[in-house]
Amino acid sequence: MNAGAFGHTVSENIVTVETLNNGKIKVYDKDECKFVYRGSRFLGARETVISATFKFETKPKDVISSAVKSYKELRR
């Protein structure tokens, strides 16, 4: 799945996804994952996602804290 909220999705930060299928490990890059709204190549597949690599922006602590507080208030 490609979960999302507040105009952003998990796939925006994915670099690679590692899966296990019939005892074999496969690594997919972001494009191979075929992310779409609320879906990906893994939805309903017989592969098990075992890890993912993410890349995030670095931001000042106060900016992150403010965003978290704002999102929590919106969720209530």
Tab-separated table of C-alpha atoms in Angstrom:
chain	number	residue	atom	x	y	z
A	1	MET	CA	0.000	0.000	0.000
A	2	ASN	CA	1.050	3.588	-0.430
A	3	ALA	CA	-0.275	5.177	2.747
A	4	GLY	CA	-0.697	8.911	2.827
A	5	ALA	CA	-2.019	11.891	4.713
A	6	PHE	CA	-1.980	15.680	4.446
A	7	GLY	CA	-0.987	15.616	0.780
A	8	HIS	CA	2.011	13.316	1.169
A	9	THR	CA	2.580	9.582	0.687
A	10	VAL	CA	5.071	7.033	1.967
A	11	SER	CA	6.355	6.470	-1.559
A	12	GLU	CA	7.734	10.022	-1.749
A	13	ASN	CA	10.566	8.943	0.544
A	14	ILE	CA	11.175	5.351	-0.594
A	15	VAL	CA	14.532	4.525	-2.159
A	16	THR	CA	14.311	0.701	-2.262
A	17	VAL	CA	12.048	-2.100	-1.061
A	18	GLU	CA	13.350	-5.583	-0.250
A	19	THR	CA	11.039	-8.597	-0.530
A	20	LEU	CA	11.101	-12.326	0.080
A	21	ASN	CA	9.389	-14.704	-2.338
A	22	ASN	CA	9.878	-18.477	-2.377
A	23	GLY	CA	13.056	-18.141	-0.337
A	24	LYS	CA	14.579	-15.560	-2.675
A	25	ILE	CA	15.299	-11.934	-1.797
A	26	LYS	CA	14.626	-9.261	-4.399
A	27	VAL	CA	15.367	-5.542	-4.156
A	28	TYR	CA	13.176	-3.089	-6.077
A	29	ASP	CA	14.020	0.535	-6.703
A	30	LYS	CA	11.272	3.125	-6.292
A	31	ASP	CA	10.146	3.040	-9.932
A	32	GLU	CA	9.870	-0.754	-9.939
A	33	CYS	CA	7.507	-0.576	-6.953
A	34	LYS	CA	4.818	0.968	-9.207
A	35	PHE	CA	3.361	3.173	-6.494
A	36	VAL	CA	-0.100	4.597	-7.151
A	37	TYR	CA	-2.784	6.109	-4.941
A	38	ARG	CA	-3.236	3.631	-2.070
A	39	GLY	CA	-1.402	0.864	-3.907
A	40	SER	CA	1.788	-0.646	-5.284
A	41	ARG	CA	3.029	-3.791	-6.967
A	42	PHE	CA	3.029	-5.460	-3.533
A	43	LEU	CA	-0.698	-5.157	-2.839
A	44	GLY	CA	-2.054	-8.692	-3.205
A	45	ALA	CA	1.323	-10.063	-4.305
A	46	ARG	CA	2.796	-13.271	-2.938
A	47	GLU	CA	5.943	-11.416	-1.943
A	48	THR	CA	6.565	-10.364	1.640
A	49	VAL	CA	8.120	-6.950	2.181
A	50	ILE	CA	10.984	-7.472	4.619
A	51	SER	CA	12.613	-4.035	4.562
A	52	ALA	CA	12.570	-0.628	2.962
A	53	THR	CA	15.136	2.132	2.632
A	54	PHE	CA	13.935	5.719	3.027
A	55	LYS	CA	15.514	9.090	2.394
A	56	PHE	CA	14.190	12.066	4.330
A	57	GLU	CA	14.885	15.785	4.318
A	58	THR	CA	16.767	17.236	7.240
A	59	LYS	CA	14.866	20.051	8.928
A	60	PRO	CA	15.381	22.036	12.121
A	61	LYS	CA	13.868	20.459	15.239
A	62	ASP	CA	11.481	23.383	15.825
A	63	VAL	CA	10.050	23.054	12.300
A	64	ILE	CA	9.430	19.334	12.785
A	65	SER	CA	7.912	19.834	16.249
A	66	SER	CA	5.576	22.505	14.921
A	67	ALA	CA	4.431	20.275	12.045
A	68	VAL	CA	3.824	17.312	14.372
A	69	LYS	CA	1.781	19.488	16.727
A	70	SER	CA	-0.264	20.842	13.830
A	71	TYR	CA	-0.952	17.355	12.416
A	72	LYS	CA	-1.979	16.048	15.848
A	73	GLU	CA	-4.472	18.899	16.230
A	74	LEU	CA	-5.928	18.225	12.784
A	75	ARG	CA	-6.307	14.508	13.591
A	76	ARG	CA	-8.346	15.235	16.715
